[in-house]
Amino acid sequence: MSLLTRRRLLRRAALSATAAGAARTGLAGATLAGTTAVSVAGCDSPPERNTDADPDGGLRFPDNFGWGAATSAYQIEGAAKEDGRGESVWDTFSHTPGRTRNGDTGDVAADHYHRYAQDLDLMRELGLRSYRFSISWPRIQADGSGRPNQRGLDFYRRLLDGLHERGIAPMATLFHWDLPQALQDDGGWENRDTAERFADYADAVFRALGDRVPAWLTINEPKTVVQNGYIWGHHAPGHRDEAAAYLVAHHLQLAHGLAVQALRASGASGRIGPALNLHPCYPADDSAEAAAATRLYDGYENRLYLDSIFKGAYPQDVLADLGPDSRMARGVRDGDLKIISSPVDLLAVQYYTPIYVTGGGGTVRKWPTSEAEWQQIYPEGMYDILTRVTRDYGRVPITITENGLPCPDTPGPDGSIDDAGRVSFLRDHFAAAHRAVRDGVPLESYHVWSLLDNFEWAEGYDQRWGLVYVDYASQRRVLKRSAHWYREVIRRNGL
Ligand code: FCB
């Protein structure tokens, strides 16, 4: 696939993403432009099984397996103007008319900032062993630099103490997309200096909270910032500039490496790694063209982020495709790859969907999609990506930090929420992860996305991804059927 072809593909994706008004990833946009018609899997009618795993086969996970759930700051906290929090790009974006469904914002979200104690109790009720959350940069540094805001740090200290009291291991993400707006005004991730600012912020957080956090994640899904934020423009900051996008990719990777170095320098003992959304890419047919296009697609989706961190080099095919004069190529300085490939302690994998690539560089759907039309339900993809990462990048400990399904989740007459489709989805993905463990993948933990229903970015509050239902009018929480089921999985340490 030449650069030109890929450009065309990307442009097509952008167009259909806009038309759909809901697409989340390049995959989604490109898929909409594709040709394969698919059925949409209903959440109350369990999706067709795509796995050979037997759900009743009594699968046991390794002792001390870290069953968990995940959230992120802007999606749940609310309290957007409290205790010295500054504005982030997502405040700006969500308050811009037409950017999010129904004009929804994260101003209140699930009000977790005020209700965190109740949410901690819910985690205990579920029996969670691990909780993956993110720290809001603009709570710690309102304008992205300078002395940390003590009130912001105190919130996370209270949260961490609460986790500790309940015997739940914290896993803290430093950046889940809420860049301080002041840094965006200075060029955001297009500006190399933002990576340095991120390292300073990370250092302040390590020094303040390092004694309480055993595991850190640097940047959540850099690829989504690149694609959704800078190519398709349906995430903050809403740009459509492919040339800038890959420079952004480099600066995000640089920020990751600098944060790893900052942790080591701070003397904190926690482990650290990247949080990457990986997409297994498959040829849509048997042609040599589809095989070649899939290889390059895999470069953009996976190797751009994995190779730089684990091999200290960007993939040659992607660099060649972007061209020697690309803004990214010109932005890479001597020594950058050494920083980016600073040794990490763990790799966080986020898996939602596979990608099927045609000879022409387009994509098609092969499996039923969920309410998030970019998501094809294919549990085997989880097995494939986990085993591939271990095969190609060595035995770095792996944690799954996101995997889940959106469902309509309307309460029944008795108030209960019967999300049978989510139970079926999780069971099949847990089984696929179990097979990967059996086949040698050093998987330590699994965090379902998400603990709570929350602000799903451009989709606002329309899509519900939680194990726990949130009635946004009253902020009442209700455990869905999947939450009750998950509690049993955790209790039995398996299926
Ligand atoms: C991931 C994001 C997470 C959530 C899920 C559905 O890409 O990291 O915040 O939106 O998708």
Short mmCIF file of C-alpha atoms and ligand atoms in Angstrom, two decimals:
data_model
loop_
_atom_site.label_atom_id
_atom_site.label_comp_id
_atom_site.label_asym_id
_atom_site.label_seq_id
_atom_site.Cartn_x
_atom_site.Cartn_y
_atom_site.Cartn_z
CA MET A 1 0.00 0.00 0.00
CA SER A 2 1.61 3.25 -1.06
CA LEU A 3 1.46 6.39 0.96
CA LEU A 4 -1.02 7.70 -1.54
CA THR A 5 -3.29 4.71 -1.13
CA ARG A 6 -3.14 4.97 2.59
CA ARG A 7 -3.89 8.69 2.39
CA ARG A 8 -6.93 7.91 0.31
CA LEU A 9 -7.98 5.29 2.80
CA LEU A 10 -7.57 7.71 5.66
CA ARG A 11 -9.53 10.40 3.91
CA ARG A 12 -12.33 7.97 3.17
CA ALA A 13 -12.31 6.96 6.80
CA ALA A 14 -12.58 10.55 7.90
CA LEU A 15 -15.54 11.15 5.64
CA SER A 16 -17.47 8.15 6.79
CA ALA A 17 -16.55 8.81 10.40
CA THR A 18 -18.18 12.21 10.07
CA ALA A 19 -21.18 10.77 8.32
CA ALA A 20 -21.69 8.24 11.06
CA GLY A 21 -21.04 10.88 13.69
CA ALA A 22 -20.08 8.10 15.98
CA ALA A 23 -17.04 6.32 14.69
CA ARG A 24 -14.32 5.85 17.26
CA THR A 25 -11.33 4.63 15.34
CA GLY A 26 -9.79 4.56 11.93
CA LEU A 27 -10.99 1.05 11.75
CA ALA A 28 -14.51 2.21 12.30
CA GLY A 29 -14.38 4.82 9.61
CA ALA A 30 -12.65 2.63 7.13
CA THR A 31 -14.99 -0.20 7.89
CA LEU A 32 -18.00 1.93 7.18
CA ALA A 33 -16.52 2.66 3.81
CA GLY A 34 -16.03 -1.08 3.28
CA THR A 35 -18.44 -3.42 1.65
CA THR A 36 -19.28 -6.26 4.02
CA ALA A 37 -22.72 -6.10 5.55
CA VAL A 38 -22.97 -7.36 9.13
CA SER A 39 -25.56 -7.92 11.76
CA VAL A 40 -25.40 -5.95 14.98
CA ALA A 41 -25.14 -8.16 18.03
CA GLY A 42 -27.87 -7.34 20.53
CA CYS A 43 -26.80 -7.14 24.10
CA ASP A 44 -29.63 -9.22 25.47
CA SER A 45 -29.24 -11.93 22.84
CA PRO A 46 -25.80 -13.40 23.50
CA PRO A 47 -23.55 -13.01 20.47
CA GLU A 48 -22.60 -15.95 18.34
CA ARG A 49 -19.58 -17.77 19.81
CA ASN A 50 -16.36 -17.26 17.95
CA THR A 51 -14.25 -19.26 20.33
CA ASP A 52 -13.72 -22.94 20.88
CA ALA A 53 -13.48 -22.45 24.64
CA ASP A 54 -16.00 -24.27 26.76
CA PRO A 55 -17.52 -21.80 29.22
CA ASP A 56 -18.44 -24.60 31.58
CA GLY A 57 -15.10 -26.29 31.38
CA GLY A 58 -13.88 -25.10 34.77
CA LEU A 59 -11.03 -22.87 33.68
CA ARG A 60 -8.78 -21.86 36.58
CA PHE A 61 -6.52 -18.82 36.40
CA PRO A 62 -3.09 -18.64 38.05
CA ASP A 63 -3.05 -18.02 41.81
CA ASN A 64 -3.19 -14.32 42.71
CA PHE A 65 -4.51 -13.43 39.28
CA GLY A 66 -5.35 -9.72 39.35
CA TRP A 67 -9.05 -9.57 38.50
CA GLY A 68 -9.89 -5.91 38.13
CA ALA A 69 -11.84 -3.13 36.51
CA ALA A 70 -10.77 0.10 34.85
CA THR A 71 -11.89 3.73 34.65
CA SER A 72 -10.37 7.05 33.67
CA ALA A 73 -10.47 10.45 35.35
CA TYR A 74 -12.39 12.58 32.87
CA GLN A 75 -14.90 9.81 32.23
CA ILE A 76 -16.01 9.38 35.85
CA GLU A 77 -14.79 12.13 38.20
CA GLY A 78 -16.89 15.19 37.38
CA ALA A 79 -16.04 18.08 39.79
CA ALA A 80 -14.58 19.80 36.75
CA LYS A 81 -13.96 23.09 38.50
CA GLU A 82 -13.21 21.97 42.04
CA ASP A 83 -10.15 22.16 44.23
CA GLY A 84 -8.02 24.01 41.72
CA ARG A 85 -8.53 21.73 38.71
CA GLY A 86 -7.65 23.46 35.44
CA GLU A 87 -9.24 22.88 32.06
CA SER A 88 -8.26 20.05 29.79
CA VAL A 89 -8.66 19.61 26.06
CA TRP A 90 -11.68 17.44 26.78
CA ASP A 91 -13.41 20.26 28.68
CA THR A 92 -12.88 22.49 25.67
CA PHE A 93 -13.87 19.84 23.15
CA SER A 94 -17.00 18.63 24.92
CA HIS A 95 -18.18 22.21 25.46
CA THR A 96 -17.82 22.96 21.75
CA PRO A 97 -21.23 22.58 20.09
CA GLY A 98 -21.58 19.52 17.86
CA ARG A 99 -18.55 17.66 19.19
CA THR A 100 -20.24 15.13 21.48
CA ARG A 101 -23.54 13.32 21.30
CA ASN A 102 -26.28 15.42 22.89
CA GLY A 103 -23.63 17.98 23.81
CA ASP A 104 -22.67 15.81 26.79
CA THR A 105 -19.65 16.86 28.87
CA GLY A 106 -17.66 15.38 31.75
CA ASP A 107 -18.61 18.25 34.10
CA VAL A 108 -20.44 15.87 36.44
CA ALA A 109 -19.93 12.44 34.86
CA ALA A 110 -20.42 9.73 37.52
CA ASP A 111 -19.56 12.24 40.26
CA HIS A 112 -16.83 9.90 41.41
CA TYR A 113 -14.80 12.78 42.85
CA HIS A 114 -17.44 13.07 45.57
CA ARG A 115 -18.63 9.47 45.65
CA TYR A 116 -15.28 7.69 45.54
CA ALA A 117 -15.82 6.10 48.96
CA GLN A 118 -19.05 4.50 47.81
CA ASP A 119 -17.33 3.38 44.62
CA LEU A 120 -14.52 1.83 46.66
CA ASP A 121 -17.16 -0.11 48.58
CA LEU A 122 -18.61 -1.33 45.29
CA MET A 123 -15.17 -2.56 44.29
CA ARG A 124 -14.90 -4.45 47.54
CA GLU A 125 -18.37 -5.89 47.05
CA LEU A 126 -17.26 -7.18 43.64
CA GLY A 127 -14.13 -8.67 45.19
CA LEU A 128 -11.82 -6.74 42.86
CA ARG A 129 -8.15 -7.39 43.43
CA SER A 130 -6.93 -4.60 41.19
CA TYR A 131 -8.28 -1.19 40.18
CA ARG A 132 -6.93 0.70 37.20
CA PHE A 133 -7.75 4.41 37.20
CA SER A 134 -6.15 7.56 35.83
CA ILE A 135 -4.79 10.70 37.41
CA SER A 136 -6.07 13.94 35.97
CA TRP A 137 -3.10 16.07 34.90
CA PRO A 138 -5.10 19.35 35.19
CA ARG A 139 -5.96 18.48 38.81
CA ILE A 140 -2.26 18.21 39.58
CA GLN A 141 -1.06 21.11 37.42
CA ALA A 142 -3.92 23.37 36.35
CA ASP A 143 -2.01 24.76 33.39
CA GLY A 144 0.31 21.82 32.82
CA SER A 145 3.41 23.01 34.61
CA GLY A 146 4.76 24.30 37.89
CA ARG A 147 4.17 23.38 41.50
CA PRO A 148 1.70 20.52 41.98
CA ASN A 149 -1.71 21.35 43.40
CA GLN A 150 -1.88 19.76 46.84
CA ARG A 151 -5.68 19.45 46.82
CA GLY A 152 -5.50 17.45 43.60
CA LEU A 153 -2.83 15.15 45.01
CA ASP A 154 -4.88 14.75 48.21
CA PHE A 155 -7.82 13.37 46.28
CA TYR A 156 -5.70 10.59 44.82
CA ARG A 157 -4.07 9.98 48.19
CA ARG A 158 -7.52 9.44 49.71
CA LEU A 159 -8.44 7.13 46.86
CA LEU A 160 -5.21 5.16 47.25
CA ASP A 161 -5.66 4.88 51.01
CA GLY A 162 -9.21 3.61 50.42
CA LEU A 163 -7.94 0.97 48.01
CA HIS A 164 -5.26 -0.07 50.44
CA GLU A 165 -7.79 -0.40 53.30
CA ARG A 166 -9.89 -2.68 51.11
CA GLY A 167 -6.98 -4.82 49.94
CA ILE A 168 -7.29 -3.70 46.29
CA ALA A 169 -4.07 -3.11 44.33
CA PRO A 170 -3.98 0.24 42.51
CA MET A 171 -2.77 0.64 38.96
CA ALA A 172 -2.48 4.34 38.05
CA THR A 173 -2.44 5.73 34.52
CA LEU A 174 -0.66 9.09 34.25
CA PHE A 175 -2.38 10.30 31.11
CA HIS A 176 -5.77 9.24 29.82
CA TRP A 177 -6.24 12.02 27.22
CA ASP A 178 -7.01 15.00 29.49
CA LEU A 179 -4.14 17.27 28.41
CA PRO A 180 -4.18 20.64 30.20
CA GLN A 181 -5.69 23.15 27.77
CA ALA A 182 -2.86 25.60 28.46
CA LEU A 183 -0.41 23.11 26.94
CA GLN A 184 -2.69 22.62 23.95
CA ASP A 185 -2.63 26.38 23.47
CA ASP A 186 1.15 26.05 23.16
CA GLY A 187 0.88 23.38 20.46
CA GLY A 188 -0.13 20.36 22.52
CA TRP A 189 1.48 17.08 21.48
CA GLU A 190 2.76 18.66 18.27
CA ASN A 191 5.13 20.57 20.49
CA ARG A 192 8.10 18.50 21.68
CA ASP A 193 8.12 20.50 24.91
CA THR A 194 4.84 18.83 25.95
CA ALA A 195 6.78 15.58 26.40
CA GLU A 196 9.14 17.37 28.79
CA ARG A 197 6.17 18.90 30.65
CA PHE A 198 4.71 15.42 30.96
CA ALA A 199 7.92 14.11 32.50
CA ASP A 200 7.85 16.94 35.08
CA TYR A 201 4.22 16.20 35.91
CA ALA A 202 5.02 12.49 36.20
CA ASP A 203 7.93 13.26 38.48
CA ALA A 204 5.70 15.33 40.79
CA VAL A 205 3.17 12.49 40.93
CA PHE A 206 5.84 9.83 41.59
CA ARG A 207 7.27 11.87 44.44
CA ALA A 208 3.87 12.52 46.01
CA LEU A 209 2.19 9.14 45.49
CA GLY A 210 5.04 6.78 44.67
CA ASP A 211 4.91 5.15 48.10
CA ARG A 212 1.34 3.98 47.46
CA VAL A 213 1.30 2.85 43.81
CA PRO A 214 2.82 -0.51 42.89
CA ALA A 215 2.06 -0.20 39.15
CA TRP A 216 2.06 2.79 36.81
CA LEU A 217 0.94 3.16 33.21
CA THR A 218 2.30 6.08 31.21
CA ILE A 219 0.08 7.06 28.28
CA ASN A 220 -3.29 5.51 27.56
CA GLU A 221 -3.65 4.45 23.92
CA PRO A 222 -1.32 6.88 22.15
CA LYS A 223 -2.75 5.54 18.89
CA THR A 224 -6.23 6.82 19.73
CA VAL A 225 -4.86 10.32 20.31
CA VAL A 226 -3.06 10.07 16.95
CA GLN A 227 -5.98 8.71 14.95
CA ASN A 228 -9.08 10.09 16.66
CA GLY A 229 -7.58 13.33 17.89
CA TYR A 230 -5.40 14.26 14.90
CA ILE A 231 -6.53 12.32 11.82
CA TRP A 232 -10.31 11.99 12.06
CA GLY A 233 -10.80 14.80 14.52
CA HIS A 234 -13.68 13.31 16.46
CA HIS A 235 -11.73 13.33 19.73
CA ALA A 236 -10.00 16.27 21.39
CA PRO A 237 -8.29 18.34 20.15
CA GLY A 238 -10.35 17.67 17.01
CA HIS A 239 -7.64 18.19 14.39
CA ARG A 240 -7.53 16.67 10.91
CA ASP A 241 -3.90 16.75 9.98
CA GLU A 242 -2.24 13.45 9.18
CA ALA A 243 1.24 14.94 8.93
CA ALA A 244 0.92 16.38 12.42
CA ALA A 245 -0.59 13.14 13.70
CA TYR A 246 2.57 11.08 13.36
CA LEU A 247 4.71 13.79 14.90
CA VAL A 248 2.23 13.62 17.78
CA ALA A 249 2.79 9.85 17.84
CA HIS A 250 6.52 10.41 18.27
CA HIS A 251 6.09 12.97 21.04
CA LEU A 252 3.67 10.69 22.89
CA GLN A 253 6.22 7.88 22.69
CA LEU A 254 8.94 10.25 23.86
CA ALA A 255 6.76 11.34 26.78
CA HIS A 256 6.30 7.68 27.69
CA GLY A 257 10.06 7.08 27.74
CA LEU A 258 10.79 10.21 29.73
CA ALA A 259 8.21 9.20 32.33
CA VAL A 260 9.80 5.76 32.66
CA GLN A 261 13.13 7.46 33.30
CA ALA A 262 11.53 9.87 35.77
CA LEU A 263 10.13 6.97 37.80
CA ARG A 264 13.56 5.36 38.06
CA ALA A 265 15.13 8.70 39.01
CA SER A 266 12.48 9.40 41.67
CA GLY A 267 13.52 6.31 43.62
CA ALA A 268 9.90 5.07 43.79
CA SER A 269 9.72 1.30 43.68
CA GLY A 270 6.63 0.80 41.51
CA ARG A 271 6.60 -0.93 38.15
CA ILE A 272 5.81 0.97 34.97
CA GLY A 273 4.78 0.32 31.37
CA PRO A 274 2.79 1.60 28.41
CA ALA A 275 -0.97 1.06 27.86
CA LEU A 276 -1.47 0.15 24.20
CA ASN A 277 -4.65 -0.68 22.35
CA LEU A 278 -3.52 -3.45 20.05
CA HIS A 279 -5.48 -4.66 17.04
CA PRO A 280 -4.75 -8.05 15.53
CA CYS A 281 -4.79 -7.43 11.76
CA TYR A 282 -5.85 -10.19 9.36
CA PRO A 283 -6.02 -10.26 5.56
CA ALA A 284 -9.63 -10.10 4.39
CA ASP A 285 -8.89 -12.71 1.69
CA ASP A 286 -6.12 -15.01 0.43
CA SER A 287 -4.56 -12.60 -2.06
CA ALA A 288 -0.94 -11.50 -1.91
CA GLU A 289 -2.20 -7.90 -2.04
CA ALA A 290 -4.28 -8.37 1.10
CA ALA A 291 -1.31 -9.95 2.88
CA ALA A 292 0.93 -6.99 1.99
CA ALA A 293 -1.68 -4.41 2.95
CA THR A 294 -2.29 -6.20 6.25
CA ARG A 295 1.39 -6.11 7.06
CA LEU A 296 1.54 -2.33 6.64
CA TYR A 297 -1.72 -1.87 8.51
CA ASP A 298 -0.22 -3.84 11.37
CA GLY A 299 2.73 -1.44 11.28
CA TYR A 300 0.50 1.56 11.82
CA GLU A 301 -1.78 -0.13 14.35
CA ASN A 302 0.71 -2.07 16.46
CA ARG A 303 4.40 -2.02 15.56
CA LEU A 304 4.70 1.77 15.53
CA TYR A 305 4.17 1.66 19.29
CA LEU A 306 5.53 -1.79 20.19
CA ASP A 307 8.76 -1.72 18.15
CA SER A 308 9.77 1.72 19.40
CA ILE A 309 9.36 0.68 23.03
CA PHE A 310 10.60 -2.89 22.88
CA LYS A 311 13.08 -2.77 19.99
CA GLY A 312 14.23 0.83 20.06
CA ALA A 313 13.32 1.48 16.41
CA TYR A 314 10.28 2.57 14.47
CA PRO A 315 9.16 -0.02 11.90
CA GLN A 316 10.92 0.53 8.57
CA ASP A 317 7.82 -0.09 6.47
CA VAL A 318 5.85 2.60 8.32
CA LEU A 319 8.74 5.07 8.10
CA ALA A 320 9.08 4.37 4.38
CA ASP A 321 5.35 4.78 3.90
CA LEU A 322 5.36 8.12 5.71
CA GLY A 323 8.37 9.24 3.69
CA PRO A 324 11.77 10.64 4.72
CA ASP A 325 10.48 14.21 4.83
CA SER A 326 7.46 13.55 7.00
CA ARG A 327 7.04 15.78 10.03
CA MET A 328 7.54 12.69 12.14
CA ALA A 329 10.82 11.72 10.46
CA ARG A 330 12.07 15.28 10.86
CA GLY A 331 10.97 15.34 14.50
CA VAL A 332 12.97 12.30 15.63
CA ARG A 333 16.26 13.40 17.21
CA ASP A 334 19.36 11.38 18.05
CA GLY A 335 18.83 9.57 21.31
CA ASP A 336 15.01 9.71 21.23
CA LEU A 337 14.60 6.02 20.52
CA LYS A 338 16.94 5.20 23.37
CA ILE A 339 14.66 7.17 25.71
CA ILE A 340 11.51 5.60 24.25
CA SER A 341 12.94 2.10 24.69
CA SER A 342 13.93 2.61 28.33
CA PRO A 343 13.26 -0.81 29.88
CA VAL A 344 9.70 -1.24 31.17
CA ASP A 345 8.38 -3.68 33.76
CA LEU A 346 5.06 -4.53 32.19
CA LEU A 347 2.95 -4.12 29.08
CA ALA A 348 -0.70 -3.14 29.38
CA VAL A 349 -2.79 -4.48 26.51
CA GLN A 350 -6.23 -3.13 25.64
CA TYR A 351 -8.16 -5.34 23.27
CA TYR A 352 -11.54 -4.62 21.75
CA THR A 353 -11.59 -5.65 18.09
CA PRO A 354 -9.74 -7.22 15.18
CA ILE A 355 -9.14 -5.54 11.79
CA TYR A 356 -9.59 -7.27 8.40
CA VAL A 357 -7.66 -5.62 5.60
CA THR A 358 -8.39 -5.90 1.86
CA GLY A 359 -5.84 -5.88 -0.96
CA GLY A 360 -6.76 -2.27 -1.71
CA GLY A 361 -5.97 -1.25 1.85
CA GLY A 362 -9.60 -0.95 2.94
CA THR A 363 -11.14 -2.85 5.81
CA VAL A 364 -14.18 -5.07 6.12
CA ARG A 365 -16.14 -6.56 8.97
CA LYS A 366 -16.27 -10.29 9.52
CA TRP A 367 -17.97 -10.57 12.87
CA PRO A 368 -21.00 -9.04 14.56
CA THR A 369 -20.44 -5.55 15.86
CA SER A 370 -21.55 -4.12 19.18
CA GLU A 371 -23.36 -0.86 19.88
CA ALA A 372 -19.95 0.69 19.24
CA GLU A 373 -20.00 0.02 15.52
CA TRP A 374 -16.17 0.03 15.35
CA GLN A 375 -16.09 -3.07 17.56
CA GLN A 376 -16.31 -6.57 16.07
CA ILE A 377 -16.86 -9.26 18.63
CA TYR A 378 -14.04 -11.72 18.17
CA PRO A 379 -12.58 -13.28 21.35
CA GLU A 380 -9.94 -15.21 19.39
CA GLY A 381 -8.37 -11.86 18.61
CA MET A 382 -7.49 -11.60 22.30
CA TYR A 383 -5.65 -14.92 22.13
CA ASP A 384 -3.90 -13.96 18.91
CA ILE A 385 -2.68 -10.57 20.10
CA LEU A 386 -1.46 -11.86 23.48
CA THR A 387 0.46 -14.78 22.02
CA ARG A 388 1.86 -12.61 19.23
CA VAL A 389 3.16 -9.98 21.64
CA THR A 390 4.88 -12.63 23.73
CA ARG A 391 6.34 -14.27 20.63
CA ASP A 392 7.60 -11.05 19.05
CA TYR A 393 8.58 -8.94 22.06
CA GLY A 394 9.66 -11.41 24.72
CA ARG A 395 8.25 -12.43 28.04
CA VAL A 396 7.40 -9.02 29.48
CA PRO A 397 4.65 -9.39 32.11
CA ILE A 398 1.29 -8.46 30.57
CA THR A 399 -1.79 -6.93 32.13
CA ILE A 400 -5.03 -6.48 30.23
CA THR A 401 -6.13 -2.99 31.19
CA GLU A 402 -9.24 -2.74 29.03
CA ASN A 403 -11.72 -5.10 27.42
CA GLY A 404 -15.49 -4.76 27.46
CA LEU A 405 -18.76 -4.23 25.62
CA PRO A 406 -21.34 -1.42 25.51
CA CYS A 407 -24.97 -2.47 26.07
CA PRO A 408 -28.24 -0.49 26.28
CA ASP A 409 -28.73 -1.70 29.87
CA THR A 410 -32.22 -0.49 30.62
CA PRO A 411 -33.39 -1.39 34.15
CA GLY A 412 -36.24 -3.94 34.20
CA PRO A 413 -39.49 -3.46 36.17
CA ASP A 414 -37.75 -4.66 39.36
CA GLY A 415 -34.81 -2.32 38.75
CA SER A 416 -32.37 -5.10 37.84
CA ILE A 417 -30.22 -4.93 34.72
CA ASP A 418 -29.90 -8.11 32.73
CA ASP A 419 -26.84 -7.59 30.52
CA ALA A 420 -26.60 -11.18 29.33
CA GLY A 421 -24.67 -10.12 26.23
CA ARG A 422 -21.91 -8.61 28.37
CA VAL A 423 -21.67 -11.78 30.46
CA SER A 424 -21.32 -13.85 27.32
CA PHE A 425 -18.76 -11.43 25.85
CA LEU A 426 -16.62 -11.44 28.99
CA ARG A 427 -16.83 -15.20 29.43
CA ASP A 428 -15.57 -15.78 25.89
CA HIS A 429 -12.75 -13.25 26.27
CA PHE A 430 -11.71 -14.63 29.66
CA ALA A 431 -11.59 -18.08 28.07
CA ALA A 432 -9.41 -16.78 25.24
CA ALA A 433 -7.08 -15.11 27.76
CA HIS A 434 -6.94 -18.37 29.70
CA ARG A 435 -5.84 -20.25 26.60
CA ALA A 436 -3.13 -17.65 26.08
CA VAL A 437 -1.91 -18.20 29.65
CA ARG A 438 -1.95 -21.96 29.08
CA ASP A 439 0.16 -21.39 25.97
CA GLY A 440 2.79 -19.46 27.88
CA VAL A 441 1.69 -15.81 27.92
CA PRO A 442 2.80 -14.18 31.21
CA LEU A 443 -0.59 -12.57 31.87
CA GLU A 444 -0.94 -11.24 35.41
CA SER A 445 -4.23 -9.41 35.52
CA TYR A 446 -7.37 -8.46 33.63
CA HIS A 447 -9.27 -5.20 34.00
CA VAL A 448 -12.76 -5.06 32.57
CA TRP A 449 -13.73 -1.78 30.92
CA SER A 450 -15.43 -0.39 32.87
CA LEU A 451 -16.23 -0.42 36.56
CA LEU A 452 -18.99 2.18 36.07
CA ASP A 453 -21.06 3.55 33.23
CA ASN A 454 -19.33 6.78 32.26
CA PHE A 455 -18.73 9.57 29.76
CA GLU A 456 -17.79 7.68 26.60
CA TRP A 457 -15.98 10.55 24.87
CA ALA A 458 -17.73 11.63 21.64
CA GLU A 459 -20.56 9.22 22.45
CA GLY A 460 -21.32 11.08 25.67
CA TYR A 461 -23.51 9.10 28.05
CA ASP A 462 -25.23 7.17 25.27
CA GLN A 463 -23.04 4.09 25.48
CA ARG A 464 -22.96 2.19 28.75
CA TRP A 465 -19.82 0.12 29.28
CA GLY A 466 -20.00 -0.43 33.05
CA LEU A 467 -20.36 -3.51 35.22
CA VAL A 468 -22.21 -1.09 37.47
CA TYR A 469 -25.15 0.93 36.17
CA VAL A 470 -25.18 4.64 36.91
CA ASP A 471 -28.50 6.49 36.98
CA TYR A 472 -27.09 9.88 36.06
CA ALA A 473 -30.11 11.83 37.36
CA SER A 474 -29.75 10.48 40.91
CA GLN A 475 -26.16 9.12 40.65
CA ARG A 476 -27.52 5.85 42.08
CA ARG A 477 -25.35 2.82 41.33
CA VAL A 478 -26.85 -0.62 40.55
CA LEU A 479 -24.82 -3.79 40.04
CA LYS A 480 -25.70 -5.27 36.65
CA ARG A 481 -26.03 -9.00 36.14
CA SER A 482 -22.48 -8.96 34.72
CA ALA A 483 -21.19 -7.53 38.01
CA HIS A 484 -22.81 -10.33 40.01
CA TRP A 485 -21.43 -12.85 37.54
CA TYR A 486 -17.94 -11.30 37.64
CA ARG A 487 -17.92 -11.48 41.45
CA GLU A 488 -18.38 -15.26 41.15
CA VAL A 489 -15.61 -15.51 38.53
CA ILE A 490 -13.28 -13.68 40.91
CA ARG A 491 -14.36 -15.79 43.89
CA ARG A 492 -13.69 -19.00 41.96
CA ASN A 493 -10.61 -17.53 40.24
CA GLY A 494 -11.94 -18.71 36.91
CA LEU A 495 -14.84 -19.85 34.85
C1 FCB B 1 -10.82 2.89 25.03
C2 FCB B 1 -10.55 4.04 25.98
C3 FCB B 1 -11.51 4.08 27.15
C4 FCB B 1 -12.92 3.78 26.72
C5 FCB B 1 -12.98 2.50 25.93
C6 FCB B 1 -14.38 2.10 25.49
O1 FCB B 1 -10.29 3.16 23.79
O2 FCB B 1 -9.24 3.96 26.48
O3 FCB B 1 -11.39 5.32 27.77
O4 FCB B 1 -13.44 4.85 26.01
O5 FCB B 1 -12.18 2.64 24.78
#
